[in-house]
Every structure is written in C-alpha cells, then in structure tokens.
Coordinates of C-alpha atoms and ligand atoms in Angstrom, one line a residue:
M1160 CA 0.0 0.0 0.0
E1161 CA 1.3 3.4 -0.9
R1162 CA 0.1 6.9 -0.4
F1163 CA 0.6 10.3 -1.9
V1164 CA 1.9 13.2 0.2
V1165 CA 0.7 16.5 -1.3
T1166 CA 1.9 19.9 0.1
G1167 CA -0.5 22.6 -0.9
G1168 CA 0.1 26.0 -2.3
T1169 CA 1.6 25.5 -5.7
R1170 CA 0.2 26.4 -9.1
L1171 CA 0.0 23.9 -11.9
V1172 CA 2.0 25.5 -14.8
G1173 CA 3.4 23.9 -17.9
E1174 CA 2.5 21.1 -20.3
V1175 CA 1.0 17.6 -19.8
A1176 CA 0.5 15.0 -22.5
V1177 CA -2.8 13.1 -22.4
P1178 CA -2.4 9.3 -22.6
G1179 CA -4.9 6.9 -24.3
A1180 CA -8.2 6.4 -22.5
K1181 CA -8.5 3.7 -19.9
N1182 CA -12.2 3.3 -20.7
S1183 CA -11.4 2.7 -24.3
V1184 CA -8.2 0.6 -24.3
L1185 CA -9.7 -2.0 -21.9
K1186 CA -12.6 -2.6 -24.4
L1187 CA -10.2 -2.6 -27.4
M1188 CA -8.3 -5.3 -25.7
A1189 CA -11.4 -7.3 -25.2
A1190 CA -12.3 -6.7 -28.9
S1191 CA -9.1 -8.4 -29.9
L1192 CA -10.8 -11.7 -28.9
L1193 CA -13.1 -11.3 -31.9
A1194 CA -10.3 -12.3 -34.4
A1195 CA -7.6 -14.9 -34.4
G1196 CA -4.1 -13.4 -34.9
R1197 CA -2.2 -10.4 -33.6
T1198 CA -4.0 -7.1 -32.6
T1199 CA -1.7 -4.2 -31.9
L1200 CA -2.9 -1.3 -29.8
T1201 CA -1.0 2.0 -29.5
A1202 CA -1.3 5.0 -27.1
V1203 CA -1.8 2.4 -24.3
P1204 CA -1.6 4.2 -20.9
D1205 CA 0.7 2.9 -18.2
I1206 CA -2.0 2.0 -15.8
L1207 CA -2.8 -0.9 -13.5
D1208 CA -6.1 -1.8 -15.2
V1209 CA -4.3 -2.5 -18.5
T1210 CA -2.0 -5.0 -16.7
V1211 CA -5.0 -6.8 -15.1
M1212 CA -6.9 -6.9 -18.4
G1213 CA -3.7 -8.3 -20.1
D1214 CA -3.8 -11.0 -17.5
V1215 CA -7.4 -11.8 -18.2
L1216 CA -6.6 -12.2 -21.9
T1217 CA -3.6 -14.4 -21.1
G1218 CA -5.9 -16.6 -19.0
L1219 CA -8.1 -17.0 -22.1
G1220 CA -5.1 -18.3 -24.1
A1221 CA -3.9 -15.1 -25.7
S1222 CA -0.2 -14.1 -25.6
V1223 CA 0.2 -10.5 -24.5
E1224 CA 3.3 -8.5 -25.3
R1225 CA 3.5 -5.0 -23.7
D1226 CA 6.0 -2.2 -24.1
V1227 CA 5.2 0.2 -21.3
E1228 CA 7.6 2.9 -22.4
G1229 CA 6.6 2.7 -26.0
G1230 CA 2.9 2.6 -25.0
W1231 CA 1.9 -0.3 -27.2
I1232 CA 0.5 -3.8 -26.6
G1233 CA 0.4 -6.8 -28.9
I1234 CA -2.2 -9.4 -28.4
D1235 CA -2.0 -12.8 -30.1
V1236 CA -5.4 -14.5 -30.0
P1237 CA -5.5 -18.2 -30.7
D1238 CA -8.0 -19.9 -33.1
E1239 CA -9.9 -21.3 -30.1
P1240 CA -9.6 -19.0 -27.1
G1241 CA -10.7 -20.2 -23.6
V1242 CA -14.2 -19.2 -22.6
A1243 CA -13.8 -18.8 -18.8
A1244 CA -12.3 -15.6 -17.5
D1245 CA -10.4 -16.0 -14.2
G1246 CA -12.5 -14.9 -11.2
D1247 CA -9.9 -13.2 -9.1
L1248 CA -8.8 -11.0 -12.0
V1249 CA -12.3 -10.2 -13.1
R1250 CA -13.3 -9.2 -9.6
R1251 CA -10.5 -6.6 -9.7
I1252 CA -11.8 -4.7 -12.7
R1253 CA -15.4 -4.3 -13.9
A1254 CA -14.3 -3.7 -17.4
S1255 CA -13.4 -7.3 -17.7
V1256 CA -17.1 -8.0 -18.3
A1257 CA -16.3 -6.7 -21.8
V1258 CA -15.0 -10.1 -22.8
L1259 CA -18.5 -11.6 -22.4
G1260 CA -19.9 -10.3 -25.7
P1261 CA -16.8 -11.2 -27.9
L1262 CA -16.4 -14.7 -26.4
V1263 CA -20.1 -15.7 -26.7
A1264 CA -20.2 -14.3 -30.3
R1265 CA -17.0 -16.1 -31.4
C1266 CA -16.9 -19.2 -29.2
G1267 CA -20.6 -19.8 -28.5
E1268 CA -19.9 -19.7 -24.7
A1269 CA -18.5 -17.3 -22.2
R1270 CA -18.1 -17.6 -18.4
V1271 CA -17.1 -14.4 -16.6
A1272 CA -17.1 -14.1 -12.8
L1273 CA -19.4 -11.3 -11.5
P1274 CA -17.1 -8.3 -11.9
G1275 CA -15.6 -5.9 -9.4
G1276 CA -14.0 -2.5 -9.8
D1277 CA -14.7 0.7 -7.9
A1278 CA -17.1 0.8 -5.0
I1279 CA -19.4 3.4 -6.5
G1280 CA -22.8 1.9 -6.6
S1281 CA -24.8 -1.3 -7.2
R1282 CA -23.7 -1.5 -10.9
A1283 CA -26.0 -4.2 -12.1
L1284 CA -25.6 -6.2 -15.4
D1285 CA -29.3 -6.6 -16.3
I1286 CA -29.0 -4.5 -19.5
H1287 CA -26.1 -6.6 -20.7
V1288 CA -28.0 -9.8 -19.9
N1289 CA -31.3 -8.7 -21.5
G1290 CA -29.5 -7.6 -24.7
L1291 CA -27.5 -10.9 -25.0
T1292 CA -30.7 -12.8 -24.5
K1293 CA -32.3 -10.9 -27.3
L1294 CA -29.4 -12.0 -29.5
G1295 CA -30.2 -15.6 -28.7
A1296 CA -27.9 -16.4 -25.8
V1297 CA -29.0 -18.1 -22.7
V1298 CA -27.5 -16.4 -19.7
D1299 CA -27.4 -17.8 -16.2
V1300 CA -25.5 -17.2 -13.0
E1301 CA -23.5 -20.3 -12.0
A1302 CA -21.2 -20.4 -9.0
G1303 CA -20.7 -16.7 -8.9
A1304 CA -20.1 -16.4 -12.6
L1305 CA -22.3 -15.1 -15.5
V1306 CA -22.5 -17.8 -18.1
A1307 CA -23.7 -17.1 -21.6
R1308 CA -24.3 -19.8 -24.2
S1309 CA -25.5 -19.4 -27.7
G1310 CA -25.4 -22.9 -29.1
G1311 CA -24.2 -21.6 -32.5
R1312 CA -24.1 -18.2 -34.0
L1313 CA -26.0 -15.3 -32.3
Q1314 CA -29.0 -14.0 -34.1
G1315 CA -29.2 -10.2 -34.9
A1316 CA -32.1 -8.4 -33.1
S1317 CA -33.5 -5.0 -32.2
I1318 CA -32.5 -4.0 -28.7
W1319 CA -33.7 -1.0 -26.8
L1320 CA -31.5 -0.2 -23.8
D1321 CA -33.4 0.9 -20.6
F1322 CA -30.5 3.2 -19.9
P1323 CA -27.6 4.2 -22.2
S1324 CA -25.1 1.9 -20.3
V1325 CA -21.6 2.2 -21.6
G1326 CA -20.6 -1.4 -20.8
A1327 CA -23.8 -2.9 -22.1
T1328 CA -23.6 -0.9 -25.4
E1329 CA -20.0 -2.2 -25.9
N1330 CA -20.8 -5.8 -25.0
L1331 CA -23.8 -5.9 -27.4
L1332 CA -21.9 -4.1 -30.1
M1333 CA -19.1 -6.7 -29.9
A1334 CA -21.6 -9.5 -29.9
G1335 CA -23.6 -8.1 -32.8
V1336 CA -20.7 -7.8 -35.2
L1337 CA -20.5 -11.6 -35.5
A1338 CA -24.2 -12.3 -35.2
K1339 CA -26.3 -13.4 -38.1
G1340 CA -28.3 -10.6 -39.7
T1341 CA -29.0 -7.1 -38.5
T1342 CA -28.7 -5.9 -34.9
V1343 CA -30.0 -2.4 -33.9
I1344 CA -29.0 -1.0 -30.5
D1345 CA -31.3 1.9 -29.6
N1346 CA -30.7 4.3 -26.7
A1347 CA -27.1 3.3 -27.0
A1348 CA -24.4 5.1 -25.1
Q1349 CA -22.6 7.7 -27.2
E1350 CA -19.3 8.1 -25.3
P1351 CA -16.2 8.8 -27.5
E1352 CA -14.7 5.6 -26.3
I1353 CA -17.6 3.7 -28.0
A1354 CA -17.0 5.6 -31.2
D1355 CA -13.3 4.5 -30.8
L1356 CA -14.4 0.8 -30.4
C1357 CA -16.6 1.2 -33.5
A1358 CA -13.7 2.5 -35.5
M1359 CA -11.5 -0.5 -34.5
L1360 CA -14.3 -3.0 -35.2
T1361 CA -14.9 -1.4 -38.6
A1362 CA -11.2 -1.6 -39.5
M1363 CA -11.4 -5.3 -38.5
G1364 CA -14.2 -5.8 -41.1
A1365 CA -17.3 -5.2 -39.1
R1366 CA -20.2 -3.3 -40.6
V1367 CA -21.4 -0.7 -38.1
E1368 CA -23.3 2.5 -38.7
G1369 CA -24.1 5.3 -36.3
A1370 CA -20.8 5.3 -34.4
G1371 CA -21.1 8.0 -31.7
S1372 CA -24.9 8.2 -32.0
S1373 CA -27.7 6.8 -29.9
T1374 CA -28.6 4.2 -32.6
L1375 CA -26.1 1.6 -33.8
V1376 CA -27.0 -0.5 -36.8
I1377 CA -24.8 -3.6 -37.2
E1378 CA -24.8 -6.0 -40.1
G1379 CA -23.2 -9.2 -38.8
V1380 CA -20.3 -10.7 -40.6
E1381 CA -18.9 -14.2 -40.4
S1382 CA -15.4 -13.4 -39.3
L1383 CA -13.1 -10.4 -38.6
T1384 CA -9.3 -9.8 -39.0
P1385 CA -7.0 -8.3 -36.4
V1386 CA -5.7 -4.8 -36.9
A1387 CA -3.4 -2.1 -35.4
H1388 CA -5.4 0.7 -33.7
E1389 CA -4.5 3.8 -31.8
T1390 CA -6.5 4.5 -28.5
V1391 CA -8.4 7.7 -28.3
P1392 CA -7.0 10.3 -25.8
D1393 CA -8.4 10.1 -22.3
R1394 CA -10.9 12.9 -21.9
I1395 CA -11.3 12.3 -18.1
V1396 CA -7.5 12.6 -17.5
A1397 CA -7.5 15.8 -19.7
G1398 CA -10.5 17.1 -17.7
T1399 CA -8.8 16.4 -14.4
Y1400 CA -5.7 18.5 -15.3
A1401 CA -8.1 21.2 -16.7
V1402 CA -9.9 21.4 -13.3
G1403 CA -6.5 21.4 -11.5
A1404 CA -5.3 24.4 -13.6
L1405 CA -8.4 26.4 -12.7
M1406 CA -8.3 25.5 -9.0
T1407 CA -4.6 26.4 -8.6
G1408 CA -4.8 29.6 -10.6
G1409 CA -2.4 27.8 -13.0
D1410 CA -1.7 27.7 -16.7
V1411 CA -1.6 24.2 -18.3
M1412 CA -1.3 23.2 -21.9
I1413 CA -3.1 19.8 -22.2
R1414 CA -1.4 18.3 -25.2
G1415 CA -3.4 15.7 -27.1
G1416 CA -6.6 16.5 -25.1
R1417 CA -9.6 16.7 -27.4
A1418 CA -11.7 19.7 -26.5
G1419 CA -14.5 18.3 -28.7
H1420 CA -14.9 15.4 -26.3
L1421 CA -15.2 17.8 -23.3
G1422 CA -17.8 20.2 -24.7
I1423 CA -19.9 20.8 -21.6
V1424 CA -17.0 20.4 -19.2
L1425 CA -15.0 23.2 -20.8
E1426 CA -18.2 25.3 -21.1
K1427 CA -18.6 24.9 -17.3
L1428 CA -15.0 25.7 -16.5
V1429 CA -15.3 28.9 -18.5
Q1430 CA -18.4 29.8 -16.5
A1431 CA -16.3 29.2 -13.4
G1432 CA -13.7 31.7 -14.6
A1433 CA -11.2 29.6 -16.7
E1434 CA -9.7 30.9 -19.9
V1435 CA -9.7 28.0 -22.4
D1436 CA -7.8 28.2 -25.6
V1437 CA -8.4 25.4 -28.0
R1438 CA -5.6 24.6 -30.4
A1439 CA -4.9 22.0 -33.0
D1440 CA -2.9 19.7 -30.7
G1441 CA -4.8 20.2 -27.5
F1442 CA -6.1 23.0 -25.3
R1443 CA -4.7 25.4 -22.7
V1444 CA -6.5 26.2 -19.5
V1445 CA -5.6 29.3 -17.4
G1446 CA -7.1 30.1 -14.0
R1447 CA -6.7 33.7 -12.7
D1448 CA -9.1 34.5 -9.9
R1449 CA -10.9 32.6 -7.3
P1450 CA -13.3 30.3 -9.3
R1451 CA -16.9 31.2 -9.4
S1452 CA -19.4 28.6 -8.3
I1453 CA -21.3 26.6 -10.9
D1454 CA -24.1 24.0 -10.8
V1455 CA -23.4 20.6 -12.4
V1456 CA -25.6 17.7 -13.4
T1457 CA -24.0 14.5 -14.5
L1458 CA -25.5 12.6 -17.4
P1459 CA -24.5 10.1 -20.0
Y1460 CA -22.4 11.6 -22.8
P1461 CA -22.6 14.3 -24.1
G1462 CA -23.8 15.3 -20.6
F1463 CA -21.3 16.2 -17.8
P1464 CA -19.3 13.0 -17.1
T1465 CA -19.7 11.3 -13.8
D1466 CA -16.0 10.5 -13.9
L1467 CA -15.3 14.2 -13.3
L1468 CA -17.7 14.6 -10.5
P1469 CA -15.2 14.4 -7.5
Q1470 CA -12.8 16.8 -9.3
V1471 CA -15.6 19.3 -9.8
I1472 CA -16.8 19.0 -6.1
A1473 CA -13.2 19.7 -5.1
L1474 CA -13.3 22.8 -7.4
E1475 CA -16.7 23.9 -5.9
S1476 CA -15.3 23.6 -2.3
I1477 CA -13.0 26.5 -3.0
S1478 CA -15.3 28.5 -5.3
S1479 CA -16.8 31.8 -4.3
G1480 CA -20.5 30.8 -3.9
T1481 CA -22.8 27.9 -3.2
S1482 CA -23.3 25.3 -5.8
L1483 CA -25.6 22.4 -6.4
I1484 CA -24.2 19.2 -7.9
T1485 CA -26.4 16.3 -9.0
E1486 CA -25.2 12.8 -9.7
N1487 CA -27.5 10.8 -12.1
V1488 CA -25.3 7.9 -13.2
F1489 CA -24.1 6.1 -10.0
D1490 CA -25.8 5.7 -6.7
S1491 CA -22.9 6.0 -4.3
R1492 CA -20.3 8.3 -5.7
F1493 CA -20.7 10.7 -2.8
V1494 CA -18.6 8.5 -0.5
F1495 CA -15.9 10.9 -1.6
C1496 CA -17.6 13.9 0.1
R1497 CA -16.9 12.4 3.6
E1498 CA -13.2 12.5 2.8
L1499 CA -13.2 16.0 1.3
H1500 CA -15.0 17.1 4.4
K1501 CA -11.9 16.1 6.4
L1502 CA -10.0 18.8 4.5
G1503 CA -12.6 21.4 5.7
A1504 CA -14.9 21.4 2.7
D1505 CA -18.5 22.5 3.5
L1506 CA -20.7 19.9 1.9
R1507 CA -24.2 18.6 2.5
T1508 CA -25.4 15.6 0.6
D1509 CA -29.1 14.7 0.1
G1510 CA -29.9 11.7 -2.1
H1511 CA -28.2 12.2 -5.4
H1512 CA -27.5 15.9 -4.7
V1513 CA -24.7 17.7 -2.9
I1514 CA -24.7 21.3 -1.9
V1515 CA -21.2 22.8 -1.7
R1516 CA -20.7 26.0 0.2
P1517 CA -17.5 28.0 0.0
A1518 CA -15.0 26.9 2.7
Q1519 CA -12.9 29.6 4.3
R1520 CA -9.9 27.4 3.5
L1521 CA -9.0 23.8 3.1
T1522 CA -6.4 22.3 5.5
G1523 CA -4.3 19.2 4.9
A1524 CA -5.4 15.9 6.5
R1525 CA -5.1 12.2 5.9
V1526 CA -7.8 11.0 3.4
M1527 CA -8.6 7.9 1.5
A1528 CA -9.1 7.4 -2.2
S1529 CA -12.2 5.3 -2.4
D1530 CA -12.1 5.0 -6.2
V1531 CA -10.0 6.2 -9.1
R1532 CA -11.7 9.6 -9.6
A1533 CA -12.3 10.2 -5.9
G1534 CA -8.5 9.8 -5.5
A1535 CA -7.8 12.4 -8.3
G1536 CA -10.3 14.8 -6.7
L1537 CA -8.6 14.5 -3.3
V1538 CA -5.2 15.2 -4.9
L1539 CA -6.6 18.4 -6.5
A1540 CA -8.0 19.4 -3.2
G1541 CA -4.6 18.8 -1.6
L1542 CA -3.0 21.1 -4.1
V1543 CA -5.0 24.0 -2.7
A1544 CA -5.2 23.0 1.0
D1545 CA -2.9 24.6 3.6
G1546 CA -0.2 22.2 4.7
V1547 CA 0.1 18.5 3.9
T1548 CA -2.6 16.2 2.6
E1549 CA -2.0 12.5 2.6
V1550 CA -4.0 10.4 0.2
T1551 CA -4.1 6.7 1.0
D1552 CA -5.2 3.7 -1.1
V1553 CA -3.6 5.3 -4.2
H1554 CA -3.7 1.9 -6.0
H1555 CA -7.1 3.2 -7.1
I1556 CA -5.5 6.3 -8.7
D1557 CA -2.9 4.0 -10.4
R1558 CA -5.8 2.2 -12.0
G1559 CA -6.6 5.1 -14.2
Y1560 CA -3.9 7.8 -14.1
A1561 CA -0.6 7.0 -15.9
R1562 CA 2.4 8.4 -14.1
F1563 CA 0.2 10.8 -12.1
V1564 CA 2.9 11.9 -9.6
E1565 CA 5.5 12.5 -12.3
S1566 CA 3.0 14.5 -14.5
M1567 CA 1.9 16.6 -11.5
T1568 CA 5.5 17.1 -10.4
A1569 CA 6.4 18.3 -13.9
L1570 CA 3.6 20.9 -13.6
G1571 CA 5.0 22.2 -10.3
A1572 CA 3.0 20.3 -7.8
D1573 CA 4.6 19.2 -4.5
I1574 CA 3.6 15.6 -4.5
R1575 CA 5.4 12.4 -3.5
R1576 CA 4.6 8.7 -3.5
V1577 CA 5.6 7.0 -0.2
P1578 CA 5.1 3.5 1.2
D1579 CA 2.1 3.6 3.5
R1580 CA 4.0 3.0 6.7
A1581 CA 6.9 5.3 6.0
V1582 CA 7.1 8.6 7.8
A1583 CA 6.2 11.4 5.4
Ligands
EPU113 N1 -26.4 -0.2 -15.0 C1 -27.5 -1.1 -14.8 N2 -27.5 -2.2 -15.4 C2 -26.6 -2.6 -16.4 C3 -25.5 -1.7 -16.7 C4 -25.5 -0.5 -16.0 O1 -28.3 -0.8 -13.9 O2 -26.8 -3.7 -17.0 C5 -26.3 1.0 -14.3 C6 -25.1 1.1 -13.4 O3 -25.4 0.5 -12.2 C7 -24.8 2.5 -13.3 C8 -25.2 3.1 -14.6 O4 -26.1 2.1 -15.2 O5 -25.6 3.1 -12.3 C9 -24.1 3.4 -15.6 O6 -23.4 2.2 -15.9 P1 -22.6 2.0 -17.2 O7 -22.8 0.6 -17.7 O8 -22.9 3.1 -18.2 O9 -21.1 2.1 -16.7 P2 -19.9 1.1 -16.8 O10 -19.8 0.6 -18.2 O11 -20.0 0.2 -15.7 C10 -18.2 2.9 -17.6 C11 -16.9 3.4 -17.1 C12 -17.0 4.1 -15.8 C13 -17.9 5.3 -16.1 C14 -19.3 4.8 -16.7 C15 -20.2 5.9 -17.1 C16 -15.4 1.7 -17.9 C17 -14.4 0.6 -17.5 N3 -16.0 2.2 -16.9 O12 -18.7 2.0 -16.6 O13 -15.7 4.6 -15.5 O14 -18.2 6.1 -15.0 O15 -19.0 4.0 -17.9 O16 -19.6 6.8 -18.0 O17 -15.5 2.0 -19.0 C18 -14.1 5.4 -14.1 O18 -13.3 5.4 -15.1 O19 -13.8 5.9 -13.0 C19 -15.4 4.8 -14.2 C20 -16.1 4.4 -13.1

C-alpha cells in the first residue's frame, strides 16, 4: 500500500501529455478476442487496469506483449480461445465483463465471474444480460459467474436499452458484429470511447453504422481480421488537469486533449472563470481569480461526465459561492464527500444531490481514495489546501492515471509517493 503526500500552495504550470483512454483501451483489448491473430494497440496508458486486463486475456489463451515505455501492446489471439475468465482478476476490474460479448459471439460460450471495480454503486448487469438474451444467448448465473451460451451463431435483433449503459452498449456491439443478420441497438451510449471501439471494429471488417450516436446498426459478418489501432486520448484525465489548472490559478497546456470530447466540461469551466484556448494539438487552461461557483448535473455523454464529479466537487469547495451538484449515473459516488469534508470542505449531501458552500480554506489531512476519480479529486483538493494532505489507497489512482505523480510534479505540484508505513 502506498500513499501520496501533497503539500498545498503550488500552481500547476506547464504542459502535460494526455495518454490513451483507460475506458477505451480495456474494451479494445477485449475486442481483440473477436479475431484470431495479432492485434496491436498503441497509445496504451501505463496504468494498472491494462495489466489486469492483459492477465485476463492471457488466462483466455492469448499471448500479450507489452512495451510500457513505447505505449503499445500486442495481443496474439488463438484460433480457439478459452471461454472462462479468471474470477480473481475479473473481480479486480469491472471492465473485464467486456470479454463476455466477444467470447459468446466467437466461441458460443462465455463464463465471466461477476465483476468488481470501484465501489461506486450497485452497478447491475441486467442491461447486458437482456441484450445478449435478445441476440439468442441463454444467460445464467452459475457459481458466482455469469455464463452465456449461444449454441451456435448469435442472431441479430433489435435491442432498446433501458439506460444508455456504456458497458452494455460495448458488449452488445461486440456480440452483434459476429451475429447473423442485423442488430439495432437503440438508446445506445454515445461516449467517444464507444466511437473508438466502433472505429476499430470497422477496421477489422465489421459493418457498423451510427458510431457515436444513440442508434447503432450492425450488419453481422462471419469473421473479422485483427488490426493495429490507436487508442483515443483520455478525456477524463484531460479534464482532471483542466480542473486542476483552474483550481490552482495555473496555466496548463493539455497536449493531445480533445476539446470536442469535453464540450460541456470546458463550457462549465469557462463559466467558473477559466480561460480556455483550443488549439490543433490540445487545449490550454488558465485560471486567474478565485473560481466562481457553478451547478453541475452528471448525465451520459454528451452530458457532464460522472467521472469528473469528484474533481468538480473539489473545485466547488474553494469557489466563491454555493453550488448544487447532481449525480445521475451512479448511486454512491458521494462517499468521496466524507473524505473531502476532512479537509474542511463545507458539503451537504441529500440523495443524489450535494450542496457545496464555500470553505474559508481547506487544510491538509489524511484522506482515503475510495475510487480512481475520488483519488484524483482529493489530490486536486490537496494542491490548494494549507499544509500536507496524505491520500491513501492510491492503487485506485494508479488504475486510471498514468504516471500521475510524475506529471503533477512536472507541472510544479509538490507531491510524493511514499510507502504507506513510512514517515512522510
Ligand atoms: N447499469 C445497470 N444495469 C446494467 C448496466 C449498468 O443498472 O446492466 C447502471 C449502473 O449500475 C450505473 C449506470 O447504469 O448506475 C451506468 O453504468 P454503465 O454501464 O454506463 O457504466 P460502466 O460501463 O460500468 C463505464 C466506465 C465508468 C464510467 C461509466 C459511465 C469503464 C471501464 N468504466 O462504466 O468509468 O463512470 O461508464 O460513463 O468503461 C471510471 O473510469 O472511474 C469509471 C467508473
């Protein structure tokens, strides 16, 4: 166990390069199972979840070669992959449920332990299960695992999602590309990471229309071929640095960040007082005065992303007025507020709302990262708190932020990684 020791009072100034998106690359890795042979992914972030997903694929019979420095990964998928994903690994990352669709589509059977990941809500799988059932699979829970069997090729169908679930859209998309006939997914999630997956699948020979929209139309094909594909930049990492620039009165060039994927986020940061300059190769965020308070409502893309909620609550805790933040995607992301309160933030939660009043000042304390984004939010709060903030359980941050300490240090932050028992 390690922790980050952050000494507040510095501004973030300089440049940061945005790595490939965690929430894309993990699904691109799963998609490699759809074709025998070697898939190569580039712009692969140096994060823990990629390691775990690589182990999941290895357990299914693939050989995984990774160059961490070069940021690429090669996945050799056998003609007949295994169909049972290792339970201990799957429980570590929820994204591993993404192997369900490709395996049942290609092998006629998939067995995936009920997944784990961040403790941020109930996170059911009913939308995945209902969709796969529509495609002709029989899905059961057996000994703590979700088991899907198709007894042959899946059959294309029209599927209306109850909610635009990111994971269910991806699973059904990857199942549909090898199904017989036409699959229509309506009320599909529209996140840029799904458009990225559609781009890779199309390059593999899949026939997908409507990438990035709420209706995906898929004409199933009999087989796909492996490709080389570059992962889309991580909009949540980019957004985290953008919020940090505003909070610290800093000036950060976010190289490789796609402003187009952060429409409402940048709009909100401008309302809060940031200057945002969009350029061809990224965008620059400058914060000058104390941020103004803004209200935020999270929604599926293109709404305000839930994965920037803790960071924006940290921002609001030092803003000049009262703000109302509403979380609509997960049911327990506010665990974070209890930790932020230890730094002196004035927060009141009520159901899926939190009211944030301006704190006189934040002061350093020992706080716990309960999930990847909560951890990032606490580090941002630590940057503006008086004294020293210790963030524990940073393995959560390592799941999603590549070389976070190094990048923050390069921007001028005073942050160190120390073993949990060492004296700071
Ligand atoms: N839901 C159901 N039934 C389902 C599927 C989802 O009720 O069958 C509910 C969930 O319980 C949740 C909501 O729908 O309340 C949204 O879930 P969704 O399926 O959209 O999310 P996910 O695929 O589990 C991905 C990201 C999350 C991100 C969400 C929303 C990955 C690996 N994870 O999760 O990322 O917050 O989409 O954008 O892609 C993170 O990176 O910190 C993170 C949590």
